[in-house]
């Protein structure tokens, strides 16, 4: 029995307008404060939909914060959960934290994707920028208040703790430690440098 032509046309039209899950085509391996926002803008201008920490904060993606918390705690090894963060909302590129804390797992999940790396001229140069921004974000007003009373930022601070712990390869409650980041400067710079080396050796 030949299907009615109007049914076939309607089916095709529905397929054209239905949201589709997109695969990541570009994965950023560089730490935040290494030109990742400039890269985001450039990728968006090229037609990509780019995932960045700004997406989490500006859109209040609580479910993403919770998923990242678990992924970062468990070595980013839940491929299905990792891919859903991007595919469910149609992202085709991803840069900045927390993506770059899991870039190696993402490379395995998306073997056809391009790895784009950004870095500053030295670890000291990166730390000088990061220590006054992303590394100390949870210690500054108003985030030092939000992390204690706002449900989203309570979860966000815990996610960041897991992220820095994964990067530094040990548990750390950075958001609650008044000495962070300066008491850990050498360790943080070493982790930054080690990430750059792993990318170059890939």
N, CA, C and O of each residue as an XYZ file, in Angstrom:
808
protein
N       0.845     -1.195      0.000
C       0.000      0.000      0.000
C       0.883      1.248      0.000
O       1.743      1.385      0.870
N       0.689      2.159     -0.955
C       1.488      3.372     -1.060
C       0.947      4.411     -0.084
O      -0.250      4.694     -0.096
N       1.815      4.993      0.773
C       1.339      6.002      1.729
C       0.793      7.218      0.999
O       1.259      7.580     -0.082
N      -0.192      7.831      1.606
C      -0.761      9.057      1.057
C       0.334     10.114      0.918
O       1.126     10.318      1.838
N       0.375     10.794     -0.251
C       1.418     11.773     -0.529
C       1.439     12.898      0.504
O       2.506     13.356      0.912
N       0.250     13.341      0.924
C       0.196     14.434      1.901
C       0.798     14.014      3.244
O       1.399     14.829      3.943
N       0.632     12.733      3.599
C       1.217     12.224      4.849
C       2.736     12.217      4.742
O       3.432     12.575      5.692
N       3.252     11.806      3.577
C       4.697     11.789      3.368
C       5.287     13.195      3.453
O       6.331     13.406      4.072
N       4.613     14.141      2.831
C       5.091     15.520      2.849
C       5.089     16.073      4.267
O       6.041     16.734      4.683
N       4.008     15.800      5.014
C       3.914     16.267      6.390
C       5.019     15.657      7.250
O       5.611     16.334      8.091
N       5.286     14.378      7.028
C       6.339     13.696      7.786
C       7.694     14.335      7.536
O       8.456     14.568      8.475
N       7.999     14.622      6.267
C       9.268     15.249      5.914
C       9.386     16.641      6.536
O      10.440     17.010      7.053
N       8.301     17.404      6.480
C       8.313     18.746      7.052
C       8.538     18.705      8.566
O       9.273     19.524      9.118
N       7.905     17.754      9.214
C       8.080     17.609     10.664
C       9.529     17.279     11.003
O      10.090     17.799     11.968
N      10.125     16.406     10.194
C      11.524     16.030     10.422
C      12.443     17.233     10.253
O      13.474     17.336     10.917
N      12.062     18.141      9.361
C      12.895     19.315      9.101
C      12.854     20.321     10.247
O      13.842     21.010     10.499
N      11.739     20.411     10.932
C      11.607     21.419     11.986
C      11.797     20.857     13.391
O      11.935     21.617     14.349
N      11.804     19.540     13.519
C      12.014     18.943     14.835
C      13.432     19.223     15.313
O      14.365     19.148     14.513
N      13.630     19.550     16.618
C      14.985     19.763     17.129
C      15.783     18.474     17.042
O      15.279     17.394     17.349
N      17.022     18.598     16.625
C      17.878     17.429     16.504
C      19.046     17.546     17.465
O      19.486     18.646     17.797
N      19.535     16.417     17.901
C      20.686     16.409     18.785
C      21.942     16.587     17.933
O      22.193     15.808     17.014
N      22.715     17.602     18.241
C      23.907     17.899     17.458
C      25.139     17.356     18.168
O      25.218     17.367     19.397
N      26.092     16.883     17.387
C      27.348     16.395     17.940
C      28.346     17.539     18.023
O      28.328     18.452     17.197
N      29.214     17.485     19.022
C      30.261     18.493     19.123
C      31.236     18.348     17.960
O      31.680     17.245     17.639
N      31.556     19.458     17.344
C      32.529     19.487     16.258
C      33.841     20.124     16.690
O      34.888     19.862     16.098
N      33.784     20.962     17.722
C      34.975     21.658     18.228
C      35.017     21.531     19.743
O      34.025     21.805     20.418
N      36.160     21.118     20.283
C      36.355     20.971     21.725
C      37.540     21.820     22.142
O      38.645     21.648     21.628
N      37.315     22.730     23.069
C      38.392     23.578     23.572
C      39.086     22.933     24.760
O      38.436     22.542     25.730
N      40.396     22.823     24.684
C      41.167     22.191     25.761
C      41.872     23.208     26.658
O      42.522     22.827     27.631
N      41.748     24.493     26.340
C      42.432     25.515     27.126
C      41.654     25.938     28.360
O      40.424     25.969     28.351
N      42.380     26.262     29.417
C      41.760     26.728     30.651
C      41.078     28.081     30.435
O      41.426     28.834     29.525
N      40.099     28.369     31.295
C      39.510     29.698     31.298
C      40.583     30.756     31.508
O      41.607     30.483     32.133
N      40.359     31.953     30.996
C      41.304     33.070     31.043
C      42.497     32.848     30.105
O      43.585     33.379     30.328
N      42.272     32.056     29.058
C      43.326     31.889     28.052
C      42.799     32.253     26.663
O      43.288     31.753     25.649
N      41.798     33.128     26.637
C      41.217     33.534     25.355
C      39.981     32.752     24.981
O      39.563     32.764     23.823
N      39.388     32.069     25.952
C      38.248     31.206     25.639
C      36.990     31.983     25.262
O      36.197     31.515     24.445
N      36.800     33.158     25.845
C      35.603     33.927     25.474
C      35.748     34.509     24.069
O      34.774     34.575     23.319
N      36.946     34.924     23.719
C      37.198     35.374     22.346
C      36.959     34.234     21.372
O      36.399     34.432     20.294
N      37.393     33.031     21.763
C      37.159     31.858     20.928
C      35.666     31.571     20.793
O      35.193     31.211     19.716
N      34.928     31.731     21.888
C      33.469     31.534     21.843
C      32.821     32.467     20.829
O      32.008     32.041     20.009
N      33.189     33.743     20.895
C      32.629     34.737     19.979
C      32.973     34.384     18.535
O      32.123     34.475     17.649
N      34.221     33.982     18.302
C      34.651     33.635     16.942
C      33.908     32.410     16.418
O      33.482     32.392     15.262
N      33.750     31.400     17.247
C      33.046     30.189     16.823
C      31.578     30.477     16.535
O      31.023     29.972     15.559
N      30.952     31.284     17.378
C      29.557     31.652     17.129
C      29.419     32.418     15.813
O      28.448     32.237     15.078
N      30.398     33.272     15.527
C      30.365     34.033     14.273
C      30.494     33.108     13.064
O      30.003     33.420     11.979
N      31.155     31.977     13.259
C      31.316     30.993     12.187
C      30.099     30.071     12.055
O      30.052     29.223     11.164
N      29.127     30.240     12.940
C      27.902     29.460     12.836
C      27.755     28.343     13.846
O      26.755     27.626     13.828
N      28.728     28.180     14.726
C      28.613     27.167     15.775
C      27.736     27.696     16.917
O      27.601     28.904     17.110
N      27.156     26.777     17.653
C      26.498     27.136     18.915
C      27.452     26.674     20.007
O      27.653     25.475     20.195
N      28.037     27.623     20.725
C      29.184     27.321     21.582
C      28.837     27.324     23.069
O      28.245     28.268     23.592
N      29.223     26.242     23.723
C      29.038     26.078     25.166
C      30.233     26.690     25.885
O      31.381     26.491     25.489
N      29.947     27.435     26.947
C      30.969     28.173     27.698
C      30.422     28.326     29.106
O      29.215     28.202     29.312
N      31.275     28.592     30.071
C      30.785     28.789     31.438
C      29.691     29.858     31.496
O      28.799     29.795     32.342
N      29.767     30.836     30.594
C      28.739     31.876     30.550
C      27.348     31.293     30.323
O      26.362     31.813     30.846
N      27.265     30.222     29.550
C      25.974     29.598     29.278
C      25.341     29.097     30.570
O      24.134     29.228     30.768
N      26.153     28.527     31.440
C      25.662     28.008     32.716
C      25.182     29.144     33.610
O      24.095     29.082     34.184
N      26.005     30.182     33.720
C      25.687     31.288     34.625
C      24.548     32.156     34.104
O      23.635     32.501     34.855
N      24.598     32.506     32.834
C      23.591     33.427     32.295
C      22.225     32.783     32.126
O      21.203     33.470     32.137
N      22.206     31.455     31.969
C      20.932     30.759     31.784
C      20.495     29.968     33.016
O      19.469     29.287     32.998
N      21.292     30.067     34.094
C      20.928     29.369     35.330
C      20.710     27.887     35.127
O      19.697     27.345     35.569
N      21.646     27.218     34.464
C      21.486     25.799     34.121
C      21.806     24.906     35.323
O      22.858     24.269     35.390
N      20.871     24.882     36.260
C      21.069     24.117     37.496
C      21.313     22.640     37.220
O      22.172     22.023     37.849
N      20.567     22.075     36.290
C      20.746     20.648     35.971
C      22.147     20.390     35.445
O      22.736     19.348     35.734
N      22.685     21.327     34.674
C      24.049     21.181     34.171
C      25.060     21.248     35.316
O      26.019     20.477     35.352
N      24.841     22.168     36.239
C      25.734     22.284     37.389
C      25.786     20.957     38.149
O      26.863     20.497     38.528
N      24.640     20.356     38.366
C      24.587     19.093     39.108
C      25.253     17.967     38.326
O      25.952     17.131     38.901
N      25.034     17.948     37.005
C      25.663     16.914     36.177
C      27.172     17.082     36.165
O      27.909     16.106     36.305
N      27.637     18.312     35.998
C      29.082     18.567     36.010
C      29.698     18.176     37.348
O      30.795     17.621     37.393
N      28.995     18.464     38.432
C      29.506     18.096     39.758
C      29.803     16.604     39.822
O      30.869     16.197     40.283
N      28.864     15.795     39.363
C      29.048     14.344     39.398
C      30.119     13.893     38.408
O      30.927     13.021     38.726
N      30.130     14.475     37.222
C      31.137     14.107     36.225
C      32.545     14.411     36.719
O      33.437     13.568     36.624
N      32.742     15.597     37.238
C      34.066     16.002     37.696
C      34.524     15.183     38.898
O      35.714     14.915     39.063
N      33.574     14.793     39.726
C      33.893     13.971     40.892
C      34.314     12.564     40.481
O      35.101     11.913     41.168
N      33.776     12.103     39.348
C      33.988     10.716     38.925
C      34.821     10.583     37.654
O      34.671      9.621     36.900
N      35.702     11.561     37.424
C      36.651     11.424     36.328
C      36.093     11.634     34.938
O      36.717     11.233     33.956
N      34.932     12.254     34.835
C      34.315     12.546     33.522
C      34.054     11.282     32.703
O      34.034     11.332     31.474
N      33.855     10.167     33.371
C      33.782      8.898     32.646
C      32.368      8.438     32.296
O      32.198      7.341     31.762
N      31.352      9.249     32.583
C      29.985      8.908     32.185
C      29.725      9.558     30.828
O      29.261     10.695     30.750
N      30.029      8.828     29.772
C      29.965      9.405     28.428
C      28.561      9.866     28.055
O      28.401     10.915     27.431
N      27.561      9.106     28.423
C      26.183      9.467     28.079
C      25.788     10.797     28.722
O      25.196     11.656     28.068
N      26.116     10.960     29.996
C      25.796     12.207     30.700
C      26.590     13.368     30.127
O      26.072     14.477     29.989
N      27.840     13.113     29.796
C      28.705     14.152     29.236
C      28.161     14.640     27.894
O      28.078     15.845     27.655
N      27.799     13.722     27.039
C      27.295     14.092     25.712
C      25.937     14.797     25.802
O      25.651     15.695     25.010
N      25.114     14.395     26.752
C      23.782     15.004     26.895
C      23.864     16.494     27.230
O      22.984     17.262     26.843
N      24.915     16.909     27.949
C      25.080     18.324     28.285
C      25.091     19.200     27.038
O      24.571     20.316     27.049
N      25.674     18.700     25.987
C      25.806     19.464     24.742
C      24.688     19.139     23.748
O      24.083     20.036     23.162
N      24.431     17.874     23.575
C      23.518     17.451     22.509
C      22.071     17.832     22.781
O      21.335     18.170     21.854
N      21.657     17.780     24.040
C      20.251     18.057     24.340
C      19.854     19.498     24.021
O      18.686     19.778     23.754
N      20.829     20.412     24.050
C      20.539     21.815     23.743
C      21.169     22.255     22.414
O      21.177     23.442     22.088
N      21.687     21.306     21.663
C      22.161     21.602     20.320
C      23.491     22.316     20.204
O      23.738     22.989     19.203
N      24.359     22.187     21.201
C      25.682     22.814     21.103
C      26.570     22.033     20.138
O      26.590     20.802     20.156
N      27.299     22.753     19.301
C      28.193     22.117     18.333
C      29.664     22.430     18.601
O      30.550     21.898     17.932
N      29.916     23.285     19.572
C      31.285     23.602     19.990
C      31.269     23.861     21.487
O      30.240     24.236     22.048
N      32.411     23.660     22.131
C      32.485     23.877     23.579
C      33.889     24.322     23.958
O      34.876     23.696     23.572
N      33.969     25.410     24.720
C      35.252     25.933     25.187
C      35.111     26.360     26.643
O      34.006     26.404     27.182
N      36.236     26.672     27.272
C      36.258     27.188     28.643
C      35.932     26.078     29.652
O      35.607     24.949     29.284
N      36.032     26.437     30.923
C      35.587     25.534     31.979
C      34.068     25.455     31.974
O      33.431     26.421     31.554
N      33.454     24.370     32.411
C      34.100     23.144     32.874
C      34.491     22.168     31.757
O      35.098     21.131     32.024
N      34.143     22.499     30.508
C      34.471     21.616     29.383
C      35.936     21.217     29.370
O      36.263     20.040     29.220
N      36.827     22.208     29.528
C      38.253     21.916     29.374
C      38.813     21.035     30.483
O      39.918     20.507     30.353
N      38.068     20.870     31.568
C      38.494     19.941     32.616
C      38.230     18.493     32.216
O      38.716     17.561     32.856
N      37.447     18.318     31.137
C      37.104     16.967     30.672
C      37.435     16.777     29.188
O      36.854     15.907     28.539
N      38.355     17.576     28.646
C      38.564     17.540     27.199
C      39.037     16.184     26.693
O      38.718     15.800     25.568
N      39.792     15.457     27.506
C      40.279     14.149     27.045
C      39.131     13.137     26.933
O      39.086     12.342     25.995
N      38.214     13.175     27.888
C      37.036     12.301     27.813
C      36.168     12.690     26.628
O      35.611     11.824     25.954
N      36.051     13.985     26.372
C      35.261     14.448     25.234
C      35.898     14.053     23.908
O      35.193     13.759     22.943
N      37.208     14.044     23.856
C      37.910     13.629     22.643
C      37.587     12.168     22.314
O      37.448     11.794     21.150
N      37.471     11.356     23.363
C      37.099      9.947     23.146
C      35.635      9.823     22.742
O      35.278      8.966     21.933
N      34.795     10.675     23.304
C      33.359     10.623     22.995
C      33.058     11.140     21.591
O      32.119     10.684     20.939
N      33.871     12.101     21.134
C      33.676     12.705     19.804
C      34.988     12.613     19.013
O      35.677     13.619     18.839
N      35.330     11.428     18.540
C      36.634     11.255     17.877
C      36.809     12.065     16.599
O      37.938     12.260     16.149
N      35.716     12.541     16.005
C      35.813     13.328     14.776
C      35.920     14.825     15.056
O      36.129     15.611     14.132
N      35.780     15.222     16.305
C      35.835     16.646     16.649
C      37.263     17.175     16.571
O      38.229     16.425     16.711
N      37.375     18.483     16.344
C      38.672     19.157     16.334
C      38.973     19.675     17.740
O      38.107     20.256     18.393
N      40.197     19.461     18.195
C      40.631     20.013     19.474
C      41.291     21.357     19.212
O      42.259     21.443     18.457
N      40.763     22.412     19.842
C      41.322     23.759     19.697
C      41.876     24.177     21.057
O      41.152     24.220     22.052
N      43.163     24.481     21.080
C      43.813     24.804     22.358
C      44.198     26.275     22.417
O      44.741     26.831     21.462
N      43.907     26.894     23.554
C      44.317     28.275     23.813
C      45.145     28.292     25.089
O      44.843     27.582     26.048
N      46.191     29.107     25.090
C      47.002     29.242     26.295
C      47.716     30.590     26.283
O      47.886     31.211     25.234
N      48.127     31.026     27.464
C      48.908     32.253     27.571
C      50.392     31.919     27.445
O      50.779     30.751     27.392
N      51.215     32.967     27.397
C      52.632     32.735     27.102
C      53.358     31.993     28.216
O      54.411     31.400     27.978
N      52.810     32.018     29.434
C      53.425     31.283     30.545
C      52.389     31.011     31.613
O      51.324     31.628     31.648
N      52.728     30.065     32.493
C      51.846     29.775     33.612
C      51.697     30.966     34.543
O      50.610     31.220     35.063
N      52.776     31.692     34.752
C      52.738     32.889     35.595
C      51.800     33.939     35.004
O      51.043     34.586     35.727
N      51.859     34.098     33.697
C      51.005     35.075     33.020
C      49.536     34.674     33.154
O      48.674     35.516     33.403
N      49.262     33.370     32.986
C      47.882     32.900     33.142
C      47.405     33.105     34.578
O      46.289     33.577     34.798
N      48.243     32.754     35.554
C      47.849     32.876     36.955
C      47.554     34.332     37.324
O      46.625     34.605     38.084
N      48.335     35.254     36.791
C      48.116     36.670     37.089
C      46.721     37.111     36.673
O      46.098     37.934     37.344
N      46.232     36.563     35.568
C      44.881     36.885     35.107
C      43.821     36.100     35.875
O      42.817     36.661     36.315
N      44.053     34.809     36.030
C      43.049     33.923     36.632
C      42.875     34.142     38.131
O      41.772     33.988     38.655
N      43.951     34.499     38.820
C      43.866     34.625     40.283
C      42.962     35.773     40.711
O      42.418     35.762     41.815
N      42.804     36.750     39.851
C      41.959     37.898     40.184
C      40.561     37.773     39.585
O      39.760     38.705     39.653
N      40.278     36.606     38.996
C      38.969     36.428     38.361
C      38.415     35.047     38.689
O      37.818     34.861     39.749
N      38.600     34.086     37.806
C      37.926     32.795     37.983
C      38.394     32.021     39.207
O      37.603     31.305     39.821
N      39.657     32.151     39.567
C      40.161     31.398     40.718
C      39.603     31.920     42.041
O      39.425     31.159     42.993
N      39.331     33.217     42.091
C      38.860     33.816     43.343
C      37.395     34.254     43.284
O      36.926     34.985     44.157
N      36.681     33.808     42.259
C      35.300     34.248     42.054
C      34.428     34.023     43.278
O      33.671     34.909     43.676
N      34.532     32.837     43.879
C      33.650     32.493     44.999
C      34.024     33.217     46.292
O      33.280     33.159     47.271
N      35.179     33.903     46.301
C      35.582     34.647     47.492
C      35.145     36.109     47.425
O      35.250     36.839     48.410
N      34.653     36.536     46.250
C      34.351     37.951     46.034
C      32.856     38.244     46.152
O      32.013     37.383     45.901
N      32.555     39.468     46.536
C      31.162     39.936     46.568
C      30.667     40.099     45.131
O      31.406     40.613     44.292
N      29.430     39.673     44.822
C      28.411     39.138     45.736
C      28.411     37.620     45.834
O      27.592     37.042     46.549
N      29.346     36.958     45.103
C      29.319     35.497     45.065
C      29.633     34.870     46.419
O      29.171     33.769     46.717
N      30.426     35.577     47.251
C      30.712     35.043     48.576
C      29.461     34.997     49.448
O      29.406     34.245     50.421
N      28.454     35.804     49.098
C      27.159     35.750     49.781
C      26.243     34.734     49.104
O      25.611     33.912     49.768
N      26.180     34.801     47.792
C      25.302     33.892     47.032
C      25.591     32.427     47.340
O      24.667     31.623     47.459
N      26.883     32.074     47.470
C      27.244     30.664     47.654
C      26.736     30.101     48.981
O      26.781     28.891     49.203
N      26.256     30.976     49.857
C      25.746     30.536     51.156
C      24.217     30.532     51.234
O      23.641     29.841     52.075
N      23.556     31.301     50.358
C      22.105     31.441     50.504
C      21.297     31.095     49.243
O      20.110     30.783     49.334
N      21.929     31.151     48.092
C      21.205     30.930     46.837
C      21.377     29.482     46.385
O      22.512     29.030     46.233
N      20.292     28.740     46.164
C      20.402     27.322     45.799
C      21.273     27.069     44.566
O      22.056     26.120     44.538
N      21.132     27.925     43.547
C      21.941     27.733     42.340
C      23.425     27.899     42.652
O      24.241     27.072     42.245
N      23.775     28.959     43.367
C      25.194     29.230     43.624
C      25.792     28.302     44.683
O      27.004     28.086     44.701
N      24.972     27.763     45.547
C      25.467     26.732     46.469
C      25.945     25.542     45.649
O      27.024     25.001     45.889
N      25.128     25.140     44.676
C      25.511     24.015     43.802
C      26.691     24.397     42.910
O      27.601     23.598     42.690
N      26.663     25.632     42.399
C      27.729     26.097     41.507
C      29.088     26.077     42.219
O      30.088     25.648     41.643
N      29.118     26.542     43.469
C      30.370     26.546     44.240
C      30.896     25.123     44.426
O      32.099     24.884     44.323
N      29.996     24.184     44.699
C      30.420     22.786     44.861
C      30.942     22.213     43.554
O      31.896     21.435     43.545
N      30.307     22.604     42.444
C      30.796     22.164     41.135
C      32.214     22.680     40.897
O      33.084     21.943     40.433
N      32.436     23.961     41.223
C      33.765     24.548     41.042
C      34.803     23.859     41.926
O      35.942     23.652     41.505
N      34.412     23.507     43.142
C      35.326     22.768     44.014
C      35.743     21.459     43.366
O      36.921     21.102     43.392
N      34.795     20.743     42.786
C      35.117     19.489     42.110
C      36.005     19.734     40.892
O      36.899     18.940     40.598
N      35.754     20.837     40.189
C      36.549     21.157     39.002
C      38.010     21.420     39.374
O      38.922     20.865     38.761
N      38.225     22.276     40.390
C      39.601     22.551     40.793
C      40.249     21.305     41.383
O      41.449     21.088     41.215
N      39.463     20.488     42.071
C      39.998     19.244     42.606
C      40.458     18.304     41.498
O      41.500     17.659     41.616
N      39.678     18.229     40.422
C      40.083     17.378     39.291
C      41.349     17.930     38.644
O      42.260     17.172     38.310
N      41.405     19.221     38.471
C      42.566     19.841     37.832
C      43.820     19.669     38.692
O      44.903     19.401     38.173
N      43.665     19.824     40.011
C      44.805     19.723     40.920
C      45.056     18.291     41.385
O      46.023     18.003     42.090
N      44.146     17.396     40.964
C      44.274     15.955     41.242
C      44.243     15.629     42.738
O      44.965     14.751     43.211
N      43.401     16.347     43.464
C      43.175     16.024     44.876
C      41.951     16.777     45.370
O      41.617     17.826     44.820
N      41.273     16.269     46.392
C      40.087     16.964     46.907
C      40.454     18.330     47.469
O      41.471     18.486     48.145
N      39.616     19.311     47.182
C      39.844     20.654     47.722
C      38.515     21.402     47.763
O      37.730     21.344     46.816
N      38.272     22.101     48.863
C      37.074     22.927     48.978
C      37.489     24.381     48.748
O      37.528     25.196     49.669
N      37.794     24.669     47.492
C      38.328     25.986     47.141
C      37.386     27.113     47.523
O      37.832     28.175     47.957
N      36.084     26.891     47.365
C      35.115     27.960     47.624
C      35.028     28.328     49.102
O      34.551     29.411     49.442
N      35.486     27.437     49.987
C      35.418     27.677     51.429
C      36.779     27.988     52.035
O      36.870     28.311     53.220
N      37.832     27.895     51.238
C      39.196     28.086     51.730
C      39.637     29.532     51.497
O      39.845     29.925     50.350
N      39.784     30.325     52.546
C      40.180     31.732     52.372
C      41.580     31.884     51.775
O      41.939     32.959     51.294
N      42.362     30.816     51.806
C      43.709     30.868     51.240
C      43.750     30.587     49.753
O      44.794     30.727     49.117
N      42.609     30.187     49.193
C      42.570     29.869     47.755
C      42.351     31.149     46.959
O      41.474     31.935     47.317
N      43.105     31.386     45.905
C      44.073     30.486     45.276
C      45.523     30.702     45.706
O      46.377     29.867     45.408
N      45.825     31.821     46.408
C      47.229     32.216     46.550
C      48.080     31.208     47.323
O      49.270     31.064     47.042
N      47.485     30.511     48.289
C      48.248     29.503     49.037
C      48.589     28.291     48.179
O      49.407     27.456     48.563
N      47.958     28.205     47.022
C      48.148     27.047     46.142
C      48.749     27.447     44.789
O      48.666     26.695     43.818
N      49.349     28.628     44.739
C      49.798     29.185     43.464
C      50.672     28.220     42.672
O      50.387     27.952     41.505
N      51.717     27.699     43.277
C      52.650     26.818     42.550
C      51.946     25.569     42.033
O      52.194     25.122     40.913
N      51.075     25.018     42.854
C      50.338     23.817     42.476
C      49.388     24.096     41.311
O      49.258     23.282     40.397
N      48.738     25.234     41.352
C      47.793     25.597     40.288
C      48.528     25.847     38.974
O      48.088     25.395     37.917
N      49.647     26.566     39.041
C      50.430     26.825     37.828
C      50.961     25.515     37.247
O      50.985     25.339     36.029
N      51.383     24.602     38.109
C      51.876     23.306     37.641
C      50.774     22.535     36.914
O      51.030     21.871     35.910
N      49.547     22.629     37.429
C      48.415     21.942     36.788
C      48.112     22.573     35.431
O      47.803     21.867     34.471
N      48.200     23.888     35.352
C      47.990     24.596     34.089
C      49.041     24.171     33.062
O      48.708     23.844     31.923
N      50.292     24.179     33.466
C      51.374     23.787     32.558
C      51.235     22.330     32.115
O      51.475     22.000     30.953
N      50.849     21.469     33.044
C      50.698     20.046     32.719
C      49.597     19.831     31.683
O      49.726     18.979     30.803
N      48.525     20.596     31.787
C      47.451     20.482     30.804
C      47.947     20.878     29.417
O      47.638     20.209     28.431
N      48.706     21.952     29.340
C      49.242     22.380     28.045
C      50.149     21.320     27.443
O      50.120     21.086     26.235
N      50.948     20.683     28.273
C      51.866     19.632     27.795
C      51.074     18.442     27.262
O      51.418     17.881     26.221
N      50.005     18.052     27.977
C      49.213     16.893     27.533
C      48.589     17.155     26.159
O      48.511     16.251     25.327
N      48.150     18.385     25.927
C      47.567     18.717     24.635
C      48.611     18.595     23.537
O      48.341     18.035     22.475
N      49.806     19.122     23.795
C      50.869     19.084     22.790
C      51.346     17.663     22.514
O      51.812     17.362     21.415
N      51.229     16.794     23.510
C      51.658     15.401     23.345
C      50.573     14.507     22.775
O      50.805     13.322     22.533
N      49.400     15.059     22.561
C      48.251     14.281     22.107
C      48.531     13.592     20.760
O      47.666     12.893     20.232
